[in-house]
PDB file of C-alpha atoms in Angstrom:
ATOM      1  CA  MET A 287     -18.456  10.877  11.920  1.00 81.00           C
ATOM      2  CA  TYR A 288     -17.603   7.187  12.140  1.00 92.00           C
ATOM      3  CA  ILE A 289     -19.221   4.209  10.426  1.00 93.00           C
ATOM      4  CA  PRO A 290     -19.841   1.336  12.876  1.00 95.00           C
ATOM      5  CA  GLU A 291     -17.241  -1.295  12.123  1.00 95.00           C
ATOM      6  CA  ALA A 292     -19.849  -4.066  12.308  1.00 94.00           C
ATOM      7  CA  VAL A 293     -21.740  -2.739   9.257  1.00 96.00           C
ATOM      8  CA  ILE A 294     -18.710  -2.299   6.999  1.00 96.00           C
ATOM      9  CA  PRO A 295     -18.719  -5.870   5.589  1.00 95.00           C
ATOM     10  CA  ALA A 296     -22.408  -5.575   4.687  1.00 95.00           C
ATOM     11  CA  VAL A 297     -21.801  -2.244   2.970  1.00 94.00           C
ATOM     12  CA  LEU A 298     -18.914  -3.678   0.977  1.00 96.00           C
ATOM     13  CA  ARG A 299     -20.938  -6.713  -0.063  1.00 95.00           C
ATOM     14  CA  ALA A 300     -23.883  -4.552  -1.108  1.00 95.00           C
ATOM     15  CA  ALA A 301     -21.548  -2.394  -3.205  1.00 94.00           C
ATOM     16  CA  ARG A 302     -20.029  -5.557  -4.738  1.00 94.00           C
ATOM     17  CA  VAL A 303     -16.523  -4.191  -4.355  1.00 94.00           C
ATOM     18  CA  ASN A 304     -15.174  -7.738  -4.609  1.00 94.00           C
ATOM     19  CA  ARG A 305     -16.530  -8.279  -8.122  1.00 92.00           C
ATOM     20  CA  PRO A 306     -13.189  -7.633  -9.907  1.00 90.00           C
ATOM     21  CA  TYR A 307     -11.403 -10.137  -7.658  1.00 93.00           C
ATOM     22  CA  LEU A 308     -13.741 -13.123  -7.716  1.00 93.00           C
ATOM     23  CA  THR A 309     -12.727 -14.407 -11.164  1.00 95.00           C
ATOM     24  CA  SER A 310      -9.912 -13.943 -13.662  1.00 95.00           C
ATOM     25  CA  GLU A 311     -12.482 -12.674 -16.160  1.00 94.00           C
ATOM     26  CA  GLY A 312     -13.678 -10.060 -13.697  1.00 94.00           C
ATOM     27  CA  ALA A 313     -10.101  -8.898 -13.147  1.00 94.00           C
ATOM     28  CA  ALA A 314      -9.452  -8.591 -16.877  1.00 94.00           C
ATOM     29  CA  GLN A 315     -12.672  -6.656 -17.325  1.00 95.00           C
ATOM     30  CA  GLU A 316     -11.690  -4.258 -14.515  1.00 95.00           C
ATOM     31  CA  VAL A 317      -8.307  -3.559 -16.136  1.00 94.00           C
ATOM     32  CA  ARG A 318     -10.034  -2.745 -19.437  1.00 95.00           C
ATOM     33  CA  LYS A 319     -12.583  -0.566 -17.665  1.00 95.00           C
ATOM     34  CA  GLN A 320      -9.924   1.509 -15.933  1.00 94.00           C
ATOM     35  CA  VAL A 321      -7.964   1.946 -19.160  1.00 93.00           C
ATOM     36  CA  LEU A 322     -11.044   3.202 -21.000  1.00 94.00           C
ATOM     37  CA  SER A 323     -12.151   5.484 -18.174  1.00 94.00           C
ATOM     38  CA  PRO A 324      -9.195   6.299 -15.916  1.00 92.00           C
ATOM     39  CA  ALA A 325      -9.864   8.029 -12.609  1.00 94.00           C
ATOM     40  CA  SER A 326      -8.244  11.293 -11.636  1.00 94.00           C
ATOM     41  CA  HIS A 327      -5.140  11.153  -9.475  1.00 95.00           C
ATOM     42  CA  GLN A 328      -5.533  14.718  -8.239  1.00 94.00           C
ATOM     43  CA  PRO A 329      -6.077  15.277  -4.511  1.00 95.00           C
ATOM     44  CA  PRO A 330      -9.492  16.430  -3.311  1.00 94.00           C
ATOM     45  CA  LYS A 331     -10.031  20.171  -3.426  1.00 90.00           C
ATOM     46  CA  ARG A 332     -10.577  20.151   0.314  1.00 89.00           C
ATOM     47  CA  LEU A 333      -7.812  18.578   2.347  1.00 93.00           C
ATOM     48  CA  ARG A 334      -7.125  19.614   5.920  1.00 95.00           C
ATOM     49  CA  PRO A 335      -6.067  23.290   6.051  1.00 95.00           C
ATOM     50  CA  ASP A 336      -2.712  22.698   7.786  1.00 97.00           C
ATOM     51  CA  VAL A 337      -1.061  21.035   4.751  1.00 98.00           C
ATOM     52  CA  ALA A 338       0.009  22.300   1.356  1.00 97.00           C
ATOM     53  CA  VAL A 339       0.127  20.217  -1.831  1.00 97.00           C
ATOM     54  CA  SER A 340       2.534  20.683  -4.729  1.00 96.00           C
ATOM     55  CA  VAL A 341       3.156  18.595  -7.833  1.00 96.00           C
ATOM     56  CA  ARG A 342       6.121  17.954 -10.093  1.00 92.00           C
ATOM     57  CA  ARG A 343       7.150  15.246 -12.524  1.00 87.00           C
ATOM     58  CA  HIS A 344       9.733  12.505 -12.078  1.00 76.00           C
ATOM     59  CA  GLY A 345      10.260  11.459 -15.671  1.00 78.00           C
ATOM     60  CA  ARG A 346       6.786  10.632 -16.986  1.00 79.00           C
ATOM     61  CA  THR A 347       5.358  10.185 -13.503  1.00 83.00           C
ATOM     62  CA  PRO A 348       3.424  12.881 -11.616  1.00 92.00           C
ATOM     63  CA  MET A 349       4.687  13.280  -8.080  1.00 95.00           C
ATOM     64  CA  TYR A 350       2.777  15.052  -5.338  1.00 97.00           C
ATOM     65  CA  ALA A 351       4.313  16.431  -2.168  1.00 97.00           C
ATOM     66  CA  VAL A 352       2.136  17.064   0.882  1.00 98.00           C
ATOM     67  CA  ALA A 353       3.771  19.072   3.658  1.00 98.00           C
ATOM     68  CA  PRO A 354       2.698  20.785   6.888  1.00 98.00           C
ATOM     69  CA  THR A 355       2.270  24.539   6.664  1.00 97.00           C
ATOM     70  CA  GLY A 356       2.763  25.519  10.297  1.00 92.00           C
ATOM     71  CA  SER A 357       6.236  24.094  10.897  1.00 94.00           C
ATOM     72  CA  LYS A 358       9.385  22.944   9.142  1.00 95.00           C
ATOM     73  CA  PRO A 359       8.906  19.278   8.111  1.00 95.00           C
ATOM     74  CA  GLU A 360      11.400  16.676   9.266  1.00 95.00           C
ATOM     75  CA  GLY A 361      12.430  13.838   6.975  1.00 94.00           C
ATOM     76  CA  GLN A 362      10.239  12.420   4.267  1.00 96.00           C
ATOM     77  CA  VAL A 363       7.784   9.573   3.708  1.00 98.00           C
ATOM     78  CA  ILE A 364       7.219   8.002   0.301  1.00 98.00           C
ATOM     79  CA  TYR A 365       3.631   6.727   0.338  1.00 98.00           C
ATOM     80  CA  VAL A 366       2.574   4.199  -2.320  1.00 98.00           C
ATOM     81  CA  HIS A 367      -1.181   3.906  -2.765  1.00 98.00           C
ATOM     82  CA  GLY A 368      -3.057   0.634  -3.204  1.00 98.00           C
ATOM     83  CA  GLY A 369      -5.759  -0.321  -5.669  1.00 97.00           C
ATOM     84  CA  GLY A 370      -4.762  -3.740  -6.950  1.00 97.00           C
ATOM     85  CA  TRP A 371      -2.276  -2.258  -9.472  1.00 98.00           C
ATOM     86  CA  VAL A 372      -5.428  -1.270 -11.395  1.00 97.00           C
ATOM     87  CA  HIS A 373      -7.185   1.539  -9.506  1.00 97.00           C
ATOM     88  CA  GLU A 374      -5.927   5.079  -9.046  1.00 97.00           C
ATOM     89  CA  ILE A 375      -5.304   6.778  -5.707  1.00 98.00           C
ATOM     90  CA  SER A 376      -8.527   7.508  -3.800  1.00 97.00           C
ATOM     91  CA  PRO A 377      -9.799  10.181  -1.364  1.00 96.00           C
ATOM     92  CA  PHE A 378      -9.257   7.721   1.494  1.00 97.00           C
ATOM     93  CA  HIS A 379      -5.552   7.639   0.610  1.00 98.00           C
ATOM     94  CA  TRP A 380      -5.344  11.425   0.438  1.00 98.00           C
ATOM     95  CA  THR A 381      -6.968  11.769   3.862  1.00 97.00           C
ATOM     96  CA  LEU A 382      -4.362   9.488   5.439  1.00 98.00           C
ATOM     97  CA  ILE A 383      -1.503  11.166   3.547  1.00 98.00           C
ATOM     98  CA  ALA A 384      -2.577  14.616   4.768  1.00 98.00           C
ATOM     99  CA  GLN A 385      -2.825  13.325   8.346  1.00 98.00           C
ATOM    100  CA  ILE A 386       0.673  11.855   8.156  1.00 98.00           C
ATOM    101  CA  ALA A 387       2.099  15.116   6.801  1.00 98.00           C
ATOM    102  CA  ALA A 388       0.430  17.306   9.433  1.00 98.00           C
ATOM    103  CA  GLU A 389       0.660  15.127  12.521  1.00 98.00           C
ATOM    104  CA  ALA A 390       4.008  13.433  11.875  1.00 98.00           C
ATOM    105  CA  ASN A 391       5.413  16.825  10.769  1.00 97.00           C
ATOM    106  CA  THR A 392       6.944  15.402   7.625  1.00 97.00           C
ATOM    107  CA  THR A 393       6.768  15.754   3.854  1.00 97.00           C
ATOM    108  CA  VAL A 394       4.885  12.941   2.151  1.00 98.00           C
ATOM    109  CA  THR A 395       5.866  12.233  -1.448  1.00 97.00           C
ATOM    110  CA  VAL A 396       3.125  10.469  -3.406  1.00 98.00           C
ATOM    111  CA  PRO A 397       4.184   8.871  -6.701  1.00 97.00           C
ATOM    112  CA  ILE A 398       1.442   8.291  -9.258  1.00 97.00           C
ATOM    113  CA  TYR A 399       3.016   5.128 -10.627  1.00 97.00           C
ATOM    114  CA  GLU A 400       1.907   3.449 -13.849  1.00 96.00           C
ATOM    115  CA  LEU A 401      -0.983   1.025 -13.404  1.00 97.00           C
ATOM    116  CA  LEU A 402      -1.813  -2.061 -15.443  1.00 97.00           C
ATOM    117  CA  PRO A 403      -1.547  -2.683 -18.324  1.00 96.00           C
ATOM    118  CA  HIS A 404       1.199  -0.069 -18.694  1.00 95.00           C
ATOM    119  CA  GLY A 405       3.186  -0.659 -15.497  1.00 96.00           C
ATOM    120  CA  ASP A 406       4.652  -3.835 -14.057  1.00 98.00           C
ATOM    121  CA  ALA A 407       6.715  -5.006 -11.103  1.00 98.00           C
ATOM    122  CA  THR A 408      10.083  -4.502 -12.776  1.00 98.00           C
ATOM    123  CA  SER A 409       9.551  -0.963 -14.026  1.00 97.00           C
ATOM    124  CA  THR A 410       7.849   0.127 -10.804  1.00 98.00           C
ATOM    125  CA  ASN A 411      10.591  -1.343  -8.630  1.00 98.00           C
ATOM    126  CA  GLU A 412      13.233   0.450 -10.704  1.00 97.00           C
ATOM    127  CA  PHE A 413      11.237   3.661 -10.475  1.00 96.00           C
ATOM    128  CA  MET A 414      10.894   3.380  -6.684  1.00 97.00           C
ATOM    129  CA  VAL A 415      14.643   2.853  -6.296  1.00 97.00           C
ATOM    130  CA  ARG A 416      15.391   5.950  -8.377  1.00 95.00           C
ATOM    131  CA  LEU A 417      12.853   7.965  -6.431  1.00 95.00           C
ATOM    132  CA  PHE A 418      14.140   6.879  -3.019  1.00 96.00           C
ATOM    133  CA  GLU A 419      17.737   7.593  -3.942  1.00 95.00           C
ATOM    134  CA  ALA A 420      16.820  11.011  -5.346  1.00 93.00           C
ATOM    135  CA  VAL A 421      14.956  11.896  -2.145  1.00 92.00           C
ATOM    136  CA  ASN A 422      17.691  10.372   0.003  1.00 90.00           C
ATOM    137  CA  ASN A 423      20.194  12.811  -1.490  1.00 81.00           C
ATOM    138  CA  THR A 424      18.393  15.672   0.250  1.00 77.00           C
ATOM    139  CA  GLU A 425      16.916  13.973   3.342  1.00 74.00           C
ATOM    140  CA  ASP A 426      18.588  11.965   6.102  1.00 75.00           C
ATOM    141  CA  ASP A 427      15.454  10.049   7.093  1.00 91.00           C
ATOM    142  CA  VAL A 428      13.327   8.608   4.288  1.00 96.00           C
ATOM    143  CA  ARG A 429      10.613   6.122   5.208  1.00 98.00           C
ATOM    144  CA  LEU A 430       8.427   3.918   3.002  1.00 98.00           C
ATOM    145  CA  ALA A 431       4.714   3.286   3.469  1.00 98.00           C
ATOM    146  CA  GLY A 432       1.972   1.719   1.399  1.00 98.00           C
ATOM    147  CA  ASP A 433      -1.330  -0.103   1.505  1.00 98.00           C
ATOM    148  CA  SER A 434      -2.461  -3.247  -0.300  1.00 98.00           C
ATOM    149  CA  ALA A 435      -0.726  -3.309  -3.712  1.00 98.00           C
ATOM    150  CA  GLY A 436       1.183  -0.232  -2.569  1.00 98.00           C
ATOM    151  CA  GLY A 437       2.455  -2.271   0.369  1.00 98.00           C
ATOM    152  CA  GLN A 438       3.808  -4.846  -2.082  1.00 98.00           C
ATOM    153  CA  ILE A 439       5.574  -2.096  -4.022  1.00 98.00           C
ATOM    154  CA  ALA A 440       6.966  -0.458  -0.863  1.00 98.00           C
ATOM    155  CA  LEU A 441       8.323  -3.657   0.678  1.00 98.00           C
ATOM    156  CA  ALA A 442       9.780  -4.874  -2.629  1.00 98.00           C
ATOM    157  CA  ALA A 443      11.524  -1.508  -2.967  1.00 98.00           C
ATOM    158  CA  ALA A 444      12.894  -1.755   0.582  1.00 98.00           C
ATOM    159  CA  LEU A 445      14.420  -5.150  -0.251  1.00 98.00           C
ATOM    160  CA  THR A 446      16.018  -3.891  -3.470  1.00 98.00           C
ATOM    161  CA  LEU A 447      17.295  -0.774  -1.720  1.00 98.00           C
ATOM    162  CA  ARG A 448      18.745  -2.915   1.082  1.00 98.00           C
ATOM    163  CA  ASP A 449      20.707  -4.810  -1.561  1.00 98.00           C
ATOM    164  CA  ARG A 450      22.004  -1.459  -2.855  1.00 97.00           C
ATOM    165  CA  GLY A 451      23.324  -0.492   0.576  1.00 96.00           C
ATOM    166  CA  HIS A 452      20.315   1.356   2.041  1.00 95.00           C
ATOM    167  CA  ALA A 453      19.866  -0.719   5.171  1.00 92.00           C
ATOM    168  CA  HIS A 454      17.326  -0.314   7.979  1.00 96.00           C
ATOM    169  CA  ILE A 455      14.659   1.606   6.038  1.00 97.00           C
ATOM    170  CA  ARG A 456      11.589   2.129   8.217  1.00 98.00           C
ATOM    171  CA  THR A 457       8.360   0.792   6.678  1.00 98.00           C
ATOM    172  CA  VAL A 458       4.645   0.949   7.378  1.00 98.00           C
ATOM    173  CA  LEU A 459       2.611  -1.691   5.558  1.00 99.00           C
ATOM    174  CA  ILE A 460      -1.195  -1.551   5.594  1.00 99.00           C
ATOM    175  CA  SER A 461      -2.863  -4.823   4.545  1.00 98.00           C
ATOM    176  CA  PRO A 462      -0.035  -5.495   2.075  1.00 98.00           C
ATOM    177  CA  VAL A 463      -0.080  -8.005  -0.761  1.00 98.00           C
ATOM    178  CA  LEU A 464       2.960 -10.135   0.023  1.00 98.00           C
ATOM    179  CA  ASP A 465       2.826 -13.415  -1.907  1.00 98.00           C
ATOM    180  CA  LEU A 466       1.158 -13.164  -5.296  1.00 97.00           C
ATOM    181  CA  THR A 467       0.943 -16.945  -5.645  1.00 97.00           C
ATOM    182  CA  MET A 468      -1.834 -16.733  -3.030  1.00 97.00           C
ATOM    183  CA  SER A 469      -0.786 -20.215  -1.934  1.00 97.00           C
ATOM    184  CA  ASN A 470      -0.937 -19.858   1.855  1.00 98.00           C
ATOM    185  CA  PRO A 471      -3.051 -22.818   3.062  1.00 98.00           C
ATOM    186  CA  ASP A 472      -4.912 -20.595   5.540  1.00 98.00           C
ATOM    187  CA  ILE A 473      -6.335 -18.312   2.843  1.00 98.00           C
ATOM    188  CA  PRO A 474      -9.328 -20.573   1.982  1.00 98.00           C
ATOM    189  CA  HIS A 475     -10.400 -20.445   5.626  1.00 98.00           C
ATOM    190  CA  VAL A 476     -10.465 -16.625   5.544  1.00 98.00           C
ATOM    191  CA  GLN A 477     -12.074 -16.202   2.110  1.00 97.00           C
ATOM    192  CA  PRO A 478     -15.721 -16.670   3.231  1.00 97.00           C
ATOM    193  CA  ASN A 479     -15.332 -13.752   5.668  1.00 97.00           C
ATOM    194  CA  ASP A 480     -13.611 -11.393   3.223  1.00 98.00           C
ATOM    195  CA  PRO A 481     -16.105  -9.026   1.507  1.00 97.00           C
ATOM    196  CA  TRP A 482     -13.438  -7.285  -0.550  1.00 97.00           C
ATOM    197  CA  LEU A 483     -10.875  -9.594  -2.189  1.00 98.00           C
ATOM    198  CA  GLY A 484     -10.807 -12.914  -4.024  1.00 97.00           C
ATOM    199  CA  VAL A 485      -7.994 -15.317  -4.860  1.00 97.00           C
ATOM    200  CA  ASP A 486      -8.700 -15.892  -8.561  1.00 96.00           C
ATOM    201  CA  GLY A 487      -8.842 -12.220  -9.445  1.00 96.00           C
ATOM    202  CA  ILE A 488      -5.672 -11.401  -7.537  1.00 97.00           C
ATOM    203  CA  ARG A 489      -3.816 -14.237  -9.230  1.00 96.00           C
ATOM    204  CA  ALA A 490      -4.939 -13.029 -12.651  1.00 96.00           C
ATOM    205  CA  VAL A 491      -3.835  -9.463 -11.985  1.00 96.00           C
ATOM    206  CA  ALA A 492      -0.627 -10.714 -10.357  1.00 95.00           C
ATOM    207  CA  GLU A 493       0.336 -12.596 -13.519  1.00 96.00           C
ATOM    208  CA  GLN A 494       0.120  -9.348 -15.473  1.00 97.00           C
ATOM    209  CA  TRP A 495       1.943  -7.355 -12.794  1.00 98.00           C
ATOM    210  CA  ALA A 496       4.795  -9.891 -12.685  1.00 98.00           C
ATOM    211  CA  GLY A 497       5.474  -9.328 -16.381  1.00 97.00           C
ATOM    212  CA  ASP A 498       8.658 -11.181 -17.348  1.00 97.00           C
ATOM    213  CA  LEU A 499       9.498 -12.042 -13.736  1.00 98.00           C
ATOM    214  CA  PRO A 500       8.493 -15.230 -11.936  1.00 98.00           C
ATOM    215  CA  VAL A 501       5.663 -14.570  -9.506  1.00 97.00           C
ATOM    216  CA  THR A 502       7.985 -15.837  -6.769  1.00 97.00           C
ATOM    217  CA  ASP A 503      10.585 -13.115  -7.433  1.00 98.00           C
ATOM    218  CA  PRO A 504      10.841 -10.835  -4.359  1.00 98.00           C
ATOM    219  CA  ARG A 505      10.160  -7.818  -6.581  1.00 98.00           C
ATOM    220  CA  VAL A 506       6.739  -9.387  -7.161  1.00 98.00           C
ATOM    221  CA  SER A 507       6.215 -11.378  -3.958  1.00 98.00           C
ATOM    222  CA  PRO A 508       8.374  -9.719  -1.275  1.00 98.00           C
ATOM    223  CA  LEU A 509       7.462 -12.389   1.282  1.00 98.00           C
ATOM    224  CA  MET A 510       9.796 -14.655  -0.721  1.00 98.00           C
ATOM    225  CA  GLY A 511      12.773 -12.362  -0.117  1.00 98.00           C
ATOM    226  CA  ASP A 512      15.507 -12.324   2.518  1.00 98.00           C
ATOM    227  CA  LEU A 513      14.285  -9.837   5.144  1.00 98.00           C
ATOM    228  CA  HIS A 514      17.593  -9.246   6.943  1.00 97.00           C
ATOM    229  CA  GLY A 515      18.639  -5.611   7.149  1.00 97.00           C
ATOM    230  CA  LEU A 516      15.191  -4.025   7.068  1.00 98.00           C
ATOM    231  CA  GLY A 517      14.386  -1.265   9.521  1.00 98.00           C
ATOM    232  CA  PRO A 518      11.526  -1.090  12.037  1.00 98.00           C
ATOM    233  CA  MET A 519       8.246  -2.243  10.504  1.00 98.00           C
ATOM    234  CA  LEU A 520       4.652  -1.484  11.446  1.00 98.00           C
ATOM    235  CA  LEU A 521       2.353  -4.070   9.874  1.00 98.00           C
ATOM    236  CA  LEU A 522      -1.437  -3.602  10.006  1.00 98.00           C
ATOM    237  CA  THR A 523      -3.878  -6.360   9.081  1.00 98.00           C
ATOM    238  CA  GLY A 524      -7.455  -7.462   9.697  1.00 98.00           C
ATOM    239  CA  SER A 525      -8.488 -11.065  10.257  1.00 98.00           C
ATOM    240  CA  HIS A 526     -11.294 -10.832   7.649  1.00 98.00           C
ATOM    241  CA  ASP A 527      -8.785 -10.182   4.872  1.00 98.00           C
ATOM    242  CA  ILE A 528      -7.407 -13.018   2.733  1.00 98.00           C
ATOM    243  CA  LEU A 529      -4.025 -11.265   2.903  1.00 98.00           C
ATOM    244  CA  ASN A 530      -3.973 -11.678   6.690  1.00 98.00           C
ATOM    245  CA  PRO A 531      -2.318 -15.136   6.776  1.00 98.00           C
ATOM    246  CA  ASP A 532       0.625 -13.815   4.759  1.00 98.00           C
ATOM    247  CA  ALA A 533       0.865 -10.729   6.981  1.00 98.00           C
ATOM    248  CA  ARG A 534       1.217 -12.970  10.014  1.00 98.00           C
ATOM    249  CA  LEU A 535       3.821 -15.026   8.158  1.00 98.00           C
ATOM    250  CA  LEU A 536       5.740 -11.860   7.251  1.00 98.00           C
ATOM    251  CA  ALA A 537       5.818 -10.775  10.897  1.00 98.00           C
ATOM    252  CA  SER A 538       7.177 -14.157  11.952  1.00 98.00           C
ATOM    253  CA  LYS A 539       9.740 -14.312   9.162  1.00 98.00           C
ATOM    254  CA  ALA A 540      10.892 -10.719   9.731  1.00 98.00           C
ATOM    255  CA  ARG A 541      11.351 -11.256  13.463  1.00 98.00           C
ATOM    256  CA  ALA A 542      13.424 -14.349  12.750  1.00 98.00           C
ATOM    257  CA  ALA A 543      15.598 -12.137  10.533  1.00 98.00           C
ATOM    258  CA  GLY A 544      16.139  -9.675  13.368  1.00 98.00           C
ATOM    259  CA  VAL A 545      13.698  -7.025  12.163  1.00 98.00           C
ATOM    260  CA  ASP A 546      11.854  -4.940  14.761  1.00 98.00           C
ATOM    261  CA  VAL A 547       8.222  -5.687  13.822  1.00 98.00           C
ATOM    262  CA  THR A 548       5.044  -4.329  15.355  1.00 98.00           C
ATOM    263  CA  LEU A 549       2.062  -6.378  14.185  1.00 98.00           C
ATOM    264  CA  LEU A 550      -1.256  -4.590  14.623  1.00 98.00           C
ATOM    265  CA  GLU A 551      -3.857  -7.272  13.895  1.00 98.00           C
ATOM    266  CA  ARG A 552      -7.523  -6.446  14.391  1.00 98.00           C
ATOM    267  CA  ARG A 553      -9.951  -9.304  14.805  1.00 97.00           C
ATOM    268  CA  GLY A 554     -12.937  -9.076  12.465  1.00 97.00           C
ATOM    269  CA  ALA A 555     -11.486  -6.153  10.474  1.00 98.00           C
ATOM    270  CA  VAL A 556     -11.509  -6.086   6.680  1.00 98.00           C
ATOM    271  CA  HIS A 557      -8.869  -5.258   4.092  1.00 98.00           C
ATOM    272  CA  VAL A 558      -7.257  -1.798   4.531  1.00 98.00           C
ATOM    273  CA  PHE A 559      -9.401  -1.137   7.604  1.00 98.00           C
ATOM    274  CA  ALA A 560      -6.921   1.575   8.585  1.00 98.00           C
ATOM    275  CA  LEU A 561      -8.164   3.718   5.679  1.00 98.00           C
ATOM    276  CA  LEU A 562     -11.842   3.456   6.565  1.00 97.00           C
ATOM    277  CA  PRO A 563     -13.913   5.990   8.559  1.00 96.00           C
ATOM    278  CA  SER A 564     -14.410   3.809  11.632  1.00 97.00           C
ATOM    279  CA  ARG A 565     -13.145   4.185  15.185  1.00 97.00           C
ATOM    280  CA  ALA A 566     -10.787   1.261  14.602  1.00 97.00           C
ATOM    281  CA  GLY A 567      -9.528   2.931  11.432  1.00 98.00           C
ATOM    282  CA  SER A 568      -8.958   6.199  13.278  1.00 98.00           C
ATOM    283  CA  ALA A 569      -6.970   4.453  16.012  1.00 98.00           C
ATOM    284  CA  ALA A 570      -4.908   2.647  13.370  1.00 98.00           C
ATOM    285  CA  ARG A 571      -4.153   5.918  11.598  1.00 98.00           C
ATOM    286  CA  ASP A 572      -2.860   7.368  14.857  1.00 98.00           C
ATOM    287  CA  ARG A 573      -0.476   4.399  15.143  1.00 98.00           C
ATOM    288  CA  ILE A 574       0.668   4.962  11.558  1.00 98.00           C
ATOM    289  CA  VAL A 575       1.406   8.616  12.238  1.00 98.00           C
ATOM    290  CA  SER A 576       3.400   7.698  15.348  1.00 97.00           C
ATOM    291  CA  ALA A 577       5.452   5.143  13.429  1.00 98.00           C
ATOM    292  CA  LEU A 578       6.289   7.651  10.678  1.00 97.00           C
ATOM    293  CA  ARG A 579       7.484  10.515  12.840  1.00 93.00           C
ATOM    294  CA  ALA A 580      11.090  11.402  12.039  1.00 79.00           C
TER     295      ALA A 580
END
């Protein structure tokens, strides 16, 4: 059952999902709230029946693996969930992850990385590099995917891995956070139409996530990095998302660097529309699956 795309902004506004992002105080309060009452990272009890879920630990970090049950999986996807570096993985993420595993016939590794205030860009980037290289020892084709804050983590990892000799990593980025300065001059024009995100809250959280790094460091703001040597990229964005102007800039900058970029931009769509139970979201998920097939 699909939700009409036209009603999604009204639903989001009624639920006040943008409250943590409107002000720096709201962002700080949300971090404290999640620390005091952390959400579960476990997958829903009912995922689609054609996948199996297992869990192990990579150091201190829980790591889930979702794999198809009816065939031998090919390659592996590392999927990094969004949530503003504050919120835990959600059922919407698990639904997409299970679809990727089953329909792309691949194993999806899902790291439960450390959120604020415990994690930061440096430690998470180092963790992602270790994880990729560990997986890459056993798989020939390892792809990176992520949404929102997870898109920032995935792209930053791809850049660091490129510098370590892992060129042409395939990526799928869903409404990624790309420049944590939030300084794109087109953002104020989009803000009135965005029912989900706000500049002040993102900047406040970004300052914490950057830790000891400058916010302009590519491990924090991957749009600032040199994009040469990246593999094929699928980039999904909605025009009613304040991250959309930077997504368009990433596509332009990546193409100039010789990267094969497919930009899937939906007019009127909100942040992470590809995760939502709408017809547009369903079509976007099909494109994601296609891009992540080994």
